[in-house]
Coordinates of C-alpha atoms in Angstrom, one line a residue:
Chain Q
M90 CA 24.7 5.0 -41.9
N91 CA 21.6 6.1 -40.0
A92 CA 21.3 8.3 -36.9
A93 CA 21.2 5.3 -34.6
T94 CA 24.8 4.3 -35.5
Q95 CA 26.2 7.8 -35.6
P96 CA 25.9 9.3 -32.1
R97 CA 26.1 13.1 -32.1
H98 CA 27.8 15.5 -29.8
S99 CA 26.8 19.1 -30.0
P100 CA 29.2 21.7 -28.6
R101 CA 28.0 24.6 -26.4
E102 CA 25.9 27.0 -28.2
S103 CA 25.2 30.6 -27.3
R104 CA 22.2 30.7 -25.0
D105 CA 19.0 32.7 -25.6
E106 CA 19.4 35.7 -23.4
A107 CA 15.6 36.3 -23.2
Y108 CA 15.4 33.5 -20.6
N109 CA 17.1 33.1 -17.3
F110 CA 19.8 30.4 -17.3
A111 CA 18.0 27.0 -17.8
Y112 CA 14.5 28.7 -18.1
L113 CA 13.5 28.7 -14.3
D114 CA 14.3 31.7 -12.2
E115 CA 17.0 31.5 -9.5
Q116 CA 14.7 31.4 -6.5
T117 CA 12.7 28.5 -8.0
K118 CA 15.9 26.5 -8.7
R119 CA 17.1 27.1 -5.1
M120 CA 13.7 25.9 -3.8
I121 CA 14.1 22.7 -5.8
R122 CA 17.7 22.2 -4.8
R123 CA 16.6 22.5 -1.1
G124 CA 14.0 19.8 -1.8
L125 CA 16.7 17.7 -3.5
L126 CA 19.0 17.9 -0.5
K127 CA 16.3 16.7 1.7
A128 CA 15.5 13.9 -0.7
V129 CA 19.1 12.8 -0.8
A130 CA 19.3 12.8 3.0
I131 CA 16.2 10.5 3.3
P132 CA 16.6 8.0 0.4
G133 CA 13.3 7.1 -1.2
Y134 CA 11.2 9.7 0.7
Q135 CA 8.9 11.8 -1.4
V136 CA 9.5 15.5 -0.8
P137 CA 6.8 18.0 -2.0
F138 CA 8.0 21.0 -4.0
G139 CA 6.4 24.0 -5.6
G140 CA 6.1 22.7 -9.1
R141 CA 6.2 25.4 -11.8
E142 CA 4.4 25.6 -15.2
M143 CA 6.8 24.5 -17.9
P144 CA 6.3 25.2 -21.6
L145 CA 5.1 21.7 -22.3
P146 CA 2.2 19.6 -21.0
Y147 CA 2.2 17.4 -17.9
G148 CA 3.1 13.9 -18.7
W149 CA 5.8 15.0 -21.1
G150 CA 8.5 15.3 -18.5
T151 CA 7.9 18.5 -16.6
G152 CA 9.0 17.0 -13.3
G153 CA 12.3 15.8 -14.8
M154 CA 12.9 19.1 -16.6
Q155 CA 12.5 21.2 -13.4
L156 CA 15.0 19.0 -11.6
T157 CA 17.4 19.2 -14.5
A158 CA 17.0 23.0 -14.7
A159 CA 17.8 23.2 -10.9
I160 CA 21.0 21.2 -11.1
L161 CA 22.3 22.2 -14.5
G162 CA 25.6 24.1 -14.6
A163 CA 27.2 25.9 -17.6
E164 CA 29.9 23.2 -17.9
D165 CA 27.4 20.2 -17.9
V166 CA 26.9 17.9 -20.8
L167 CA 23.3 16.8 -21.1
K168 CA 21.8 13.6 -22.6
V169 CA 18.1 13.0 -22.9
I170 CA 16.6 9.6 -23.4
D171 CA 13.0 8.7 -24.3
Q172 CA 12.1 5.0 -24.4
G173 CA 15.8 4.3 -24.6
A174 CA 16.3 6.4 -27.8
D175 CA 18.0 9.7 -28.2
D176 CA 16.2 10.6 -31.4
T177 CA 12.6 10.5 -30.5
T178 CA 10.4 13.7 -30.3
N179 CA 10.5 14.1 -26.5
A180 CA 14.2 13.5 -26.2
V181 CA 15.0 15.9 -29.1
S182 CA 12.8 18.7 -27.9
I183 CA 14.0 18.6 -24.3
R184 CA 17.6 18.5 -25.4
R185 CA 17.0 21.4 -27.7
F186 CA 15.2 23.3 -24.9
F187 CA 18.2 23.2 -22.6
A188 CA 20.7 23.8 -25.4
R189 CA 18.7 27.0 -26.1
T190 CA 17.9 28.3 -22.6
A191 CA 21.1 27.2 -20.9
G192 CA 23.5 27.0 -23.8
V193 CA 24.9 23.7 -22.5
A194 CA 26.6 21.1 -24.6
T195 CA 24.5 18.1 -25.4
T196 CA 25.4 14.5 -26.3
E197 CA 23.9 11.2 -27.3
R198 CA 26.9 9.3 -25.8
T199 CA 26.3 8.0 -22.3
P200 CA 29.9 8.0 -21.0
E201 CA 30.3 11.7 -22.0
A202 CA 27.2 13.0 -20.3
T203 CA 27.2 14.5 -16.8
I204 CA 23.4 14.8 -16.5
I205 CA 21.1 12.2 -18.1
Q206 CA 17.4 13.0 -18.1
T207 CA 15.4 9.9 -18.9
R208 CA 12.0 8.5 -19.4
H209 CA 11.6 4.7 -19.2
R210 CA 15.2 3.5 -19.4
I211 CA 18.5 3.4 -17.5
P212 CA 21.4 3.2 -20.1
E213 CA 23.0 -0.2 -20.7
T214 CA 26.4 1.4 -20.4
P215 CA 27.4 1.3 -16.7
L216 CA 27.1 4.7 -15.1
H217 CA 30.0 6.4 -13.2
S218 CA 30.2 8.5 -10.1
D219 CA 30.3 11.9 -12.0
Q220 CA 26.9 11.4 -13.5
I221 CA 23.4 12.3 -12.3
M222 CA 20.3 10.5 -13.6
V223 CA 17.1 12.5 -13.7
Y224 CA 13.9 10.5 -14.0
Q225 CA 10.5 11.7 -15.3
V226 CA 7.9 10.2 -13.0
P227 CA 4.1 10.1 -13.7
I228 CA 2.8 8.7 -10.4
P229 CA 5.4 8.9 -7.6
E230 CA 3.2 7.1 -5.0
P231 CA 3.8 3.3 -5.1
L232 CA 0.8 2.7 -2.8
R233 CA -1.6 4.7 -4.9
F234 CA -3.1 1.8 -6.7
I235 CA -4.5 0.3 -3.5
E236 CA -4.9 3.3 -1.3
P237 CA -6.5 6.4 -2.9
S238 CA -6.1 8.7 0.1
E239 CA -2.9 10.8 0.3
T240 CA -3.1 11.2 4.1
E241 CA -3.3 7.4 4.5
T242 CA -0.4 6.7 2.2
R243 CA 1.8 9.2 4.0
T244 CA 0.9 7.6 7.3
M245 CA 1.7 4.2 5.8
H246 CA 5.1 5.4 4.7
A247 CA 5.8 7.0 8.1
L248 CA 4.9 3.9 10.0
N249 CA 6.6 1.5 7.6
D250 CA 3.2 -0.1 7.0
Y251 CA 3.9 -1.8 3.6
G252 CA 1.9 -5.0 3.9
V253 CA -0.4 -4.0 1.0
M254 CA 2.5 -3.7 -1.5
H255 CA 2.6 -7.5 -1.6
V256 CA -1.2 -7.7 -2.3
K257 CA -0.6 -6.5 -5.8
L258 CA 2.2 -9.1 -6.4
Y259 CA -0.1 -11.8 -4.9
E260 CA -2.8 -10.8 -7.4
D261 CA -0.3 -11.1 -10.2
I262 CA 0.7 -14.6 -9.3
A263 CA -3.0 -15.6 -8.6
T264 CA -4.0 -14.3 -12.0
F265 CA -1.0 -15.0 -14.3
G266 CA 1.0 -17.6 -12.4
H267 CA 4.0 -15.3 -12.1
I268 CA 4.7 -11.7 -11.1
A269 CA 3.4 -9.9 -14.2
T270 CA 4.3 -6.4 -13.2
A271 CA 6.8 -5.5 -15.9
Y272 CA 7.5 -1.8 -15.3
A273 CA 7.3 0.6 -12.4
Y274 CA 8.2 -2.4 -10.3
P275 CA 8.2 -1.3 -6.6
V276 CA 11.5 -1.3 -4.7
T277 CA 12.6 -0.8 -1.1
V278 CA 15.3 1.8 -0.8
D279 CA 17.9 1.4 2.0
E280 CA 15.7 -1.1 3.8
R281 CA 13.2 1.7 4.6
Y282 CA 11.0 3.5 2.1
V283 CA 9.1 1.7 -0.7
M284 CA 9.6 3.7 -3.9
D285 CA 8.2 3.7 -7.4
P286 CA 11.2 3.7 -9.7
S287 CA 9.2 5.5 -12.4
P288 CA 8.1 3.6 -15.4
I289 CA 11.4 1.9 -16.1
P290 CA 11.1 -1.8 -17.1
K291 CA 11.9 -4.1 -14.2
F292 CA 14.9 -5.1 -16.3
D293 CA 16.5 -1.9 -15.1
N294 CA 15.7 -2.3 -11.4
P295 CA 19.0 -4.1 -10.7
K296 CA 20.9 -1.1 -12.1
L297 CA 19.5 1.1 -9.3
D298 CA 21.1 -1.1 -6.7
M299 CA 24.5 0.3 -5.4
S300 CA 24.8 2.5 -8.5
P301 CA 27.8 4.9 -8.3
A302 CA 25.6 7.7 -9.9
L303 CA 23.1 9.9 -8.1
M304 CA 19.5 9.2 -9.0
L305 CA 16.9 12.0 -8.9
F306 CA 13.2 11.5 -9.6
G307 CA 10.8 14.4 -10.3
A308 CA 7.0 14.2 -10.8
G309 CA 5.7 17.5 -12.2
R310 CA 1.9 17.0 -12.0
E311 CA 2.1 15.5 -8.5
K312 CA 4.8 18.0 -7.4
R313 CA 7.0 15.4 -5.6
L314 CA 10.6 14.6 -5.9
Y315 CA 12.7 11.8 -4.4
A316 CA 16.2 10.5 -4.7
V317 CA 18.5 7.5 -4.5
P318 CA 22.0 8.6 -3.4
P319 CA 25.1 6.7 -4.8
F320 CA 25.8 3.3 -3.4
T321 CA 22.4 2.8 -1.8
R322 CA 20.8 -0.6 -1.5
V323 CA 17.7 -0.9 -3.7
T324 CA 15.9 -4.2 -3.5
S325 CA 12.8 -5.2 -5.6
L326 CA 9.9 -6.6 -3.7
D327 CA 9.1 -10.3 -4.2
F328 CA 8.0 -13.6 -2.6
E329 CA 10.3 -16.3 -1.3
D330 CA 8.9 -18.8 -3.7
H331 CA 8.5 -16.3 -6.5
P332 CA 11.8 -14.4 -6.5
F333 CA 12.3 -11.2 -8.5
E334 CA 13.3 -11.9 -12.1
V335 CA 14.1 -9.6 -15.1
Q336 CA 12.9 -10.1 -18.6
K337 CA 14.8 -12.4 -20.9
W338 CA 14.7 -12.7 -24.7
A339 CA 15.3 -15.7 -26.9
H340 CA 16.7 -13.3 -29.6
N341 CA 19.7 -11.2 -30.1
C342 CA 19.7 -7.6 -31.3
A343 CA 19.3 -7.5 -35.1
I344 CA 21.7 -4.5 -35.4
C345 CA 24.5 -5.2 -32.9
G346 CA 23.9 -8.8 -31.9
S347 CA 23.7 -8.0 -28.2
H348 CA 22.1 -10.8 -26.1
D349 CA 22.0 -9.1 -22.7
S350 CA 20.4 -5.7 -23.4
F351 CA 16.7 -4.7 -23.3
L352 CA 15.2 -5.5 -26.7
D353 CA 12.3 -3.8 -28.5
E354 CA 10.1 -5.9 -30.8
L355 CA 9.6 -4.5 -34.3
I356 CA 6.9 -5.9 -36.6
L357 CA 8.3 -5.6 -40.2
D358 CA 5.4 -6.5 -42.5
D359 CA 1.8 -7.6 -42.6
Q360 CA 2.8 -11.2 -42.1
G361 CA 4.0 -10.4 -38.6
T362 CA 7.7 -10.9 -39.2
Q363 CA 9.5 -9.9 -36.0
S364 CA 12.8 -8.3 -35.4
F365 CA 14.4 -7.4 -32.1
V366 CA 16.6 -4.4 -31.6
C367 CA 18.3 -2.8 -28.6
S368 CA 16.0 -0.2 -26.9
D369 CA 19.2 1.8 -25.9
T370 CA 20.2 3.3 -29.3
D371 CA 23.5 4.7 -28.0
Y372 CA 24.6 1.3 -26.6
C373 CA 23.7 -0.3 -29.9
A374 CA 25.7 2.3 -31.8
Q375 CA 28.7 1.9 -29.5
R376 CA 28.7 -1.9 -30.3
V377 CA 28.3 -1.3 -34.0
N378 CA 31.3 1.1 -33.9
E379 CA 33.3 -1.7 -32.2
G380 CA 32.6 -3.8 -35.3
R381 CA 29.9 -6.1 -33.9
T382 CA 26.9 -7.0 -36.1
G383 CA 23.7 -8.8 -35.8
Q384 CA 22.5 -11.7 -38.0
Chain X
M160 CA 2.9 -31.4 37.8
N161 CA 3.0 -32.6 34.1
A162 CA 3.1 -30.4 31.0
A163 CA -0.6 -30.7 30.2
Q164 CA -1.5 -29.5 33.7
K165 CA 0.9 -26.6 33.4
V166 CA -0.7 -25.5 30.1
H167 CA -4.1 -25.9 31.7
Q168 CA -3.1 -23.7 34.6
A169 CA -1.7 -21.1 32.3
V170 CA -4.9 -21.0 30.3
A171 CA -6.9 -20.7 33.5
A172 CA -4.7 -17.9 34.7
D173 CA -5.1 -16.1 31.4
S174 CA -8.8 -16.3 31.4
A175 CA -8.9 -15.1 35.0
L176 CA -7.5 -11.7 34.0
P177 CA -9.5 -9.2 32.0
L178 CA -8.5 -8.6 28.4
L179 CA -9.8 -5.1 28.2
K180 CA -10.5 -2.7 31.0
V181 CA -12.5 0.4 30.2
N182 CA -12.9 3.2 32.7
G183 CA -15.1 6.3 32.5
L184 CA -15.0 6.5 28.7
S185 CA -16.8 9.6 27.2
K186 CA -17.1 11.2 23.8
L187 CA -19.8 13.7 23.2
Y188 CA -20.8 15.4 20.0
G189 CA -23.5 17.3 21.9
P190 CA -25.6 16.9 25.0
E191 CA -26.5 13.1 25.2
K192 CA -25.1 12.7 21.7
G193 CA -22.3 10.1 21.7
C194 CA -21.5 8.1 24.7
Q195 CA -20.5 9.0 28.3
D196 CA -19.2 7.4 31.4
V197 CA -18.9 3.9 30.1
S198 CA -16.9 1.4 32.3
F199 CA -16.6 -2.4 31.9
E200 CA -14.2 -5.3 31.8
L201 CA -14.0 -7.9 29.1
Y202 CA -12.5 -11.3 29.8
P203 CA -10.9 -13.7 27.2
G204 CA -13.5 -15.7 25.3
E205 CA -16.4 -13.5 26.4
V206 CA -18.9 -12.0 24.0
L207 CA -20.3 -8.6 25.1
G208 CA -23.4 -7.4 23.3
I209 CA -24.2 -3.7 23.1
V210 CA -27.8 -3.1 22.4
G211 CA -29.9 0.1 22.1
E212 CA -31.9 2.2 19.8
S213 CA -30.4 4.2 16.8
G214 CA -28.5 7.2 18.0
S215 CA -27.9 5.8 21.5
G216 CA -24.1 5.9 21.1
K217 CA -23.4 2.2 20.3
S218 CA -21.3 2.8 17.3
T219 CA -19.5 5.8 18.9
L220 CA -18.6 3.4 21.8
L221 CA -17.3 0.8 19.3
S222 CA -15.1 3.3 17.4
L223 CA -13.6 4.5 20.7
L224 CA -12.9 0.9 21.8
S225 CA -11.4 -0.1 18.5
G226 CA -8.9 2.8 18.5
R227 CA -10.5 4.7 15.6
C228 CA -11.4 7.9 17.4
P229 CA -9.8 9.3 20.6
P230 CA -12.2 9.8 23.6
D231 CA -12.8 13.1 25.4
S232 CA -12.0 11.4 28.6
G233 CA -11.5 7.9 30.0
V234 CA -9.0 5.1 29.7
I235 CA -8.9 1.8 27.7
D236 CA -6.3 -0.7 28.9
Y237 CA -5.6 -3.8 26.8
R238 CA -3.6 -6.8 28.0
T239 CA -1.3 -7.8 25.2
T240 CA -0.1 -11.4 24.5
Q241 CA 3.1 -10.6 26.5
G242 CA 0.9 -9.9 29.5
T243 CA 1.7 -6.2 29.7
W244 CA -1.0 -3.6 29.9
L245 CA -1.3 -1.1 27.0
D246 CA -3.1 2.1 27.3
L247 CA -4.7 2.4 23.9
Y248 CA -4.6 6.1 23.4
S249 CA -1.2 6.7 25.0
A250 CA 0.3 4.1 22.8
S251 CA 1.9 5.3 19.5
E252 CA -0.1 5.2 16.3
A253 CA 2.3 2.5 15.0
E254 CA 1.5 0.3 18.1
R255 CA -2.2 0.9 17.7
R256 CA -2.1 -0.1 14.0
T257 CA 0.0 -3.2 14.7
L258 CA -2.6 -4.2 17.3
L259 CA -5.5 -3.6 14.9
R260 CA -4.1 -5.9 12.3
T261 CA -2.7 -8.7 14.5
E262 CA -4.4 -9.2 17.9
W263 CA -7.7 -7.4 17.0
G264 CA -10.2 -7.6 14.2
F265 CA -13.0 -5.3 13.1
V266 CA -16.1 -6.6 11.2
E267 CA -17.9 -3.7 9.5
Q268 CA -21.6 -3.6 9.0
N269 CA -21.1 -3.1 5.3
P270 CA -18.6 -5.7 4.0
R271 CA -17.6 -3.2 1.3
D272 CA -16.0 -1.0 3.9
G273 CA -14.0 -3.9 5.4
L274 CA -12.9 -5.6 2.2
R275 CA -10.7 -4.5 -0.7
M276 CA -13.2 -4.9 -3.5
A277 CA -10.6 -4.6 -6.3
V278 CA -8.5 -7.6 -5.3
S279 CA -9.4 -11.3 -5.1
A280 CA -10.8 -13.1 -2.1
G281 CA -7.4 -14.8 -1.6
A282 CA -5.6 -11.5 -1.5
N283 CA -8.2 -10.1 1.0
I284 CA -7.5 -13.0 3.3
G285 CA -3.8 -12.9 2.8
E286 CA -3.4 -9.2 3.4
R287 CA -3.0 -9.3 7.2
L288 CA -0.4 -12.1 6.9
M289 CA 1.5 -10.1 4.3
A290 CA 1.4 -7.1 6.7
Q291 CA 2.9 -9.4 9.3
G292 CA 5.8 -10.2 7.0
I293 CA 4.8 -13.6 5.5
R294 CA 6.5 -13.6 2.1
H295 CA 5.7 -17.1 1.0
Y296 CA 3.1 -17.3 -1.7
Q297 CA 2.2 -21.0 -1.1
Q298 CA 1.6 -20.3 2.6
L299 CA -0.6 -17.4 1.8
R300 CA -2.5 -19.5 -0.7
A301 CA -2.9 -22.3 1.8
A302 CA -4.2 -19.9 4.5
G303 CA -6.7 -18.5 1.9
L304 CA -8.1 -21.9 1.0
D305 CA -8.3 -23.0 4.6
W306 CA -10.2 -19.9 5.7
L307 CA -12.6 -19.9 2.8
D308 CA -13.4 -23.5 3.8
Q309 CA -13.9 -22.5 7.4
V310 CA -16.4 -19.7 6.6
E311 CA -18.2 -22.1 4.2
I312 CA -17.2 -20.5 0.9
D313 CA -16.3 -22.8 -1.9
P314 CA -12.4 -22.7 -2.0
A315 CA -12.6 -22.8 -5.8
R316 CA -13.6 -19.1 -5.7
I317 CA -10.4 -18.0 -4.1
D318 CA -9.4 -16.0 -7.2
D319 CA -12.8 -14.3 -7.7
L320 CA -13.4 -10.7 -6.8
P321 CA -15.5 -10.0 -3.7
R322 CA -18.1 -8.1 -5.8
T323 CA -19.0 -11.3 -7.5
F324 CA -20.0 -12.7 -4.1
S325 CA -23.5 -12.4 -2.5
G326 CA -24.0 -10.2 0.5
G327 CA -23.8 -13.1 3.0
M328 CA -20.6 -14.4 1.3
Q329 CA -19.0 -11.0 1.4
Q330 CA -19.7 -10.8 5.1
R331 CA -18.3 -14.3 5.7
L332 CA -15.2 -13.3 3.7
Q333 CA -14.8 -10.2 5.8
I334 CA -14.9 -12.4 8.9
A335 CA -12.2 -14.8 7.4
R336 CA -10.0 -11.8 6.5
N337 CA -10.1 -10.7 10.2
L338 CA -9.7 -14.1 11.8
V339 CA -6.7 -15.2 9.7
S340 CA -4.2 -13.5 11.9
G341 CA -5.6 -15.3 15.0
P342 CA -6.9 -12.3 16.9
R343 CA -7.9 -12.4 20.5
L344 CA -10.5 -9.6 20.3
V345 CA -12.9 -8.9 17.5
F346 CA -15.3 -5.9 17.2
M347 CA -18.4 -6.3 15.2
D348 CA -20.7 -3.6 14.1
E349 CA -24.2 -5.0 13.2
P350 CA -22.6 -7.9 11.3
T351 CA -25.9 -9.3 10.3
G352 CA -27.6 -6.0 9.3
G353 CA -28.8 -5.9 5.7
L354 CA -28.9 -9.7 5.3
D355 CA -32.1 -11.6 4.9
V356 CA -33.2 -13.9 7.8
S357 CA -32.1 -17.3 6.4
V358 CA -28.6 -15.9 5.5
Q359 CA -28.5 -14.2 9.0
A360 CA -29.3 -17.5 10.7
R361 CA -26.5 -19.3 8.8
L362 CA -24.0 -16.5 9.5
L363 CA -24.9 -16.4 13.2
D364 CA -24.5 -20.2 13.4
L365 CA -21.0 -19.9 11.8
M366 CA -20.0 -17.0 14.1
R367 CA -21.1 -18.8 17.2
G368 CA -19.0 -21.8 16.2
L369 CA -15.9 -19.8 15.4
V370 CA -16.2 -17.7 18.6
R371 CA -16.3 -20.8 20.8
E372 CA -13.7 -22.7 18.8
L373 CA -11.1 -19.9 18.7
D374 CA -12.0 -18.6 22.2
L375 CA -12.5 -15.1 20.9
A376 CA -13.5 -12.1 23.0
V377 CA -16.1 -10.2 21.0
V378 CA -17.7 -6.8 21.4
I379 CA -20.8 -6.9 19.2
V380 CA -23.0 -3.9 18.5
T381 CA -26.6 -4.8 17.4
H382 CA -30.1 -3.5 17.6
D383 CA -31.4 -7.0 17.0
L384 CA -32.1 -8.7 20.3
A385 CA -32.3 -12.2 18.7
V386 CA -28.7 -11.8 17.5
A387 CA -27.7 -10.7 21.0
R388 CA -29.4 -13.7 22.6
L389 CA -27.7 -16.1 20.3
L390 CA -24.2 -14.7 20.5
A391 CA -23.7 -12.6 23.6
D392 CA -22.8 -13.8 27.1
R393 CA -23.3 -10.4 28.6
L394 CA -25.4 -7.4 27.5
M395 CA -25.1 -3.6 27.9
V396 CA -28.2 -1.6 27.2
M397 CA -27.5 1.9 26.0
R398 CA -29.8 4.9 25.8
R399 CA -29.1 8.5 25.2
S400 CA -25.4 8.1 25.4
R401 CA -25.4 6.2 28.7
V402 CA -25.4 2.6 29.7
V403 CA -28.7 2.1 31.5
E404 CA -28.4 -1.6 32.4
T405 CA -25.8 -4.4 32.2
G406 CA -26.0 -8.0 33.0
L407 CA -26.1 -11.6 31.7
T408 CA -27.9 -11.8 28.4
D409 CA -30.7 -14.2 29.6
Q410 CA -31.1 -12.1 32.8
I411 CA -31.7 -8.9 30.8
L412 CA -33.8 -10.4 28.1
D413 CA -36.0 -12.4 30.5
D414 CA -36.1 -10.1 33.5
P415 CA -35.3 -6.5 32.4
Q416 CA -35.1 -4.0 35.3
H417 CA -34.7 -0.6 33.7
P418 CA -37.9 0.8 32.1
Y419 CA -36.1 1.3 28.8
S420 CA -34.8 -2.3 28.7
Q421 CA -38.4 -3.4 29.4
L422 CA -39.6 -1.4 26.5
L423 CA -36.9 -2.7 24.3
V424 CA -37.6 -6.3 25.2
S425 CA -41.4 -5.9 24.9
S426 CA -41.1 -4.3 21.4
V427 CA -39.6 -7.4 19.8
L428 CA -42.1 -8.7 17.2
Q429 CA -43.3 -12.2 17.8
P430 CA -43.9 -14.0 14.5

């Protein structure tokens, strides 16, 4: 059996005493927590924070890591996802980073985790109210593509002036005949702020709506954080005659046979033979352990 | 009294009241730099031309009027569709923005400033409608096609980017983008500047038709007296930040009273 079908749970290790708990110093973590409280109080509003240098480059999840560091407690169980998988470079190194600097237990099993830091995916397994999702966000500003000025976008948010958001969707339909935006699909949070849900596929947008888990978003380079509190309305923007739709596949997962999860396409040989497998490796492994198979 | 007569009376009552009342408007960047002590009233369906040399304060006046830059002193009152008076600079920024994208329009001298160059012509026309909450793609599409036709652009080009359009077409697209929301008042800053004469003539012809057809009130800034004569009902001549003469267009152009107006009229080249 490979790693994908054998999820691991690593118990607490002794932490590296050379670092403060979870790498950041206590005052920085307090500053981020104050920002998070504000973000939770105003769902979808982007709160600036004093971003710190992290020991990895921007774009690799520095924003998410700072948020995780700020909320991490000694008893927490951490799961890190990269492109749905637990065993890719980014996921493995961030998990190992916190195991070393905070000495927390880590897991690949979604139901066991208390904090899930993610890039690109929300787990297929439904979340529960004791869990916190932390998203790594590259560009927090959903209006950026059409309005380069930060002062202007802030005013637009303040005045609820979101007409231009539909210009992008209009362009999609005019060019491709349907809304072709497939990831970072803009949403309205609590009928007020328009928010970029980070580069998750639009397949995951419905999972944000009325989720029992707290959702936190951190952008390291842009130094912004925002949040969706539990049980908050999150609606995806659309047109009346072109309603929001998620991706669908004609195939089932080759490993577990799932027909309703997000599938990755694999090319197996030079003849272009395709195979589709679940992007969420933990979900796939859970199903295999329940005795389900593909093909 | 029948319904038609009532409507007629309402229209008559509407056009009897000014749309915009400007009193003692001043904004100075230095002595005689900017504009000072400007007062006038603009009625529905009226076209007011502001003429004068470069640096006389025409564009400053236009940005004050259109809510883009607060004045040092003076008041601008606008009569909304509900019939209430709105003091432009005491109103909240949200109210001012709503006004600017619904009841008002602004045609920039350079169409690149007034258009979104990265999105198609159809999206440019539809933007105001989307901002007003229209969420029906087919309606937006229909409005786009209709307006391209009205400004004499081939509707087949609805999905083309504005940068593939000629200068004259871009300017016409900018006008369509502003008029789609059915504004009552449009500001124009040298709309024919930078276009060659034959394109200018065609654009002027189009604008004159639209202004009359839609009963628009227009404030147009220009240094070109020919443009003023074609479009404007009334003229204001500015010089060194002050209005030196106002009156009906024909009156000012045929019988200028102020020495500067006389100079301006006599310096037009006769081909």
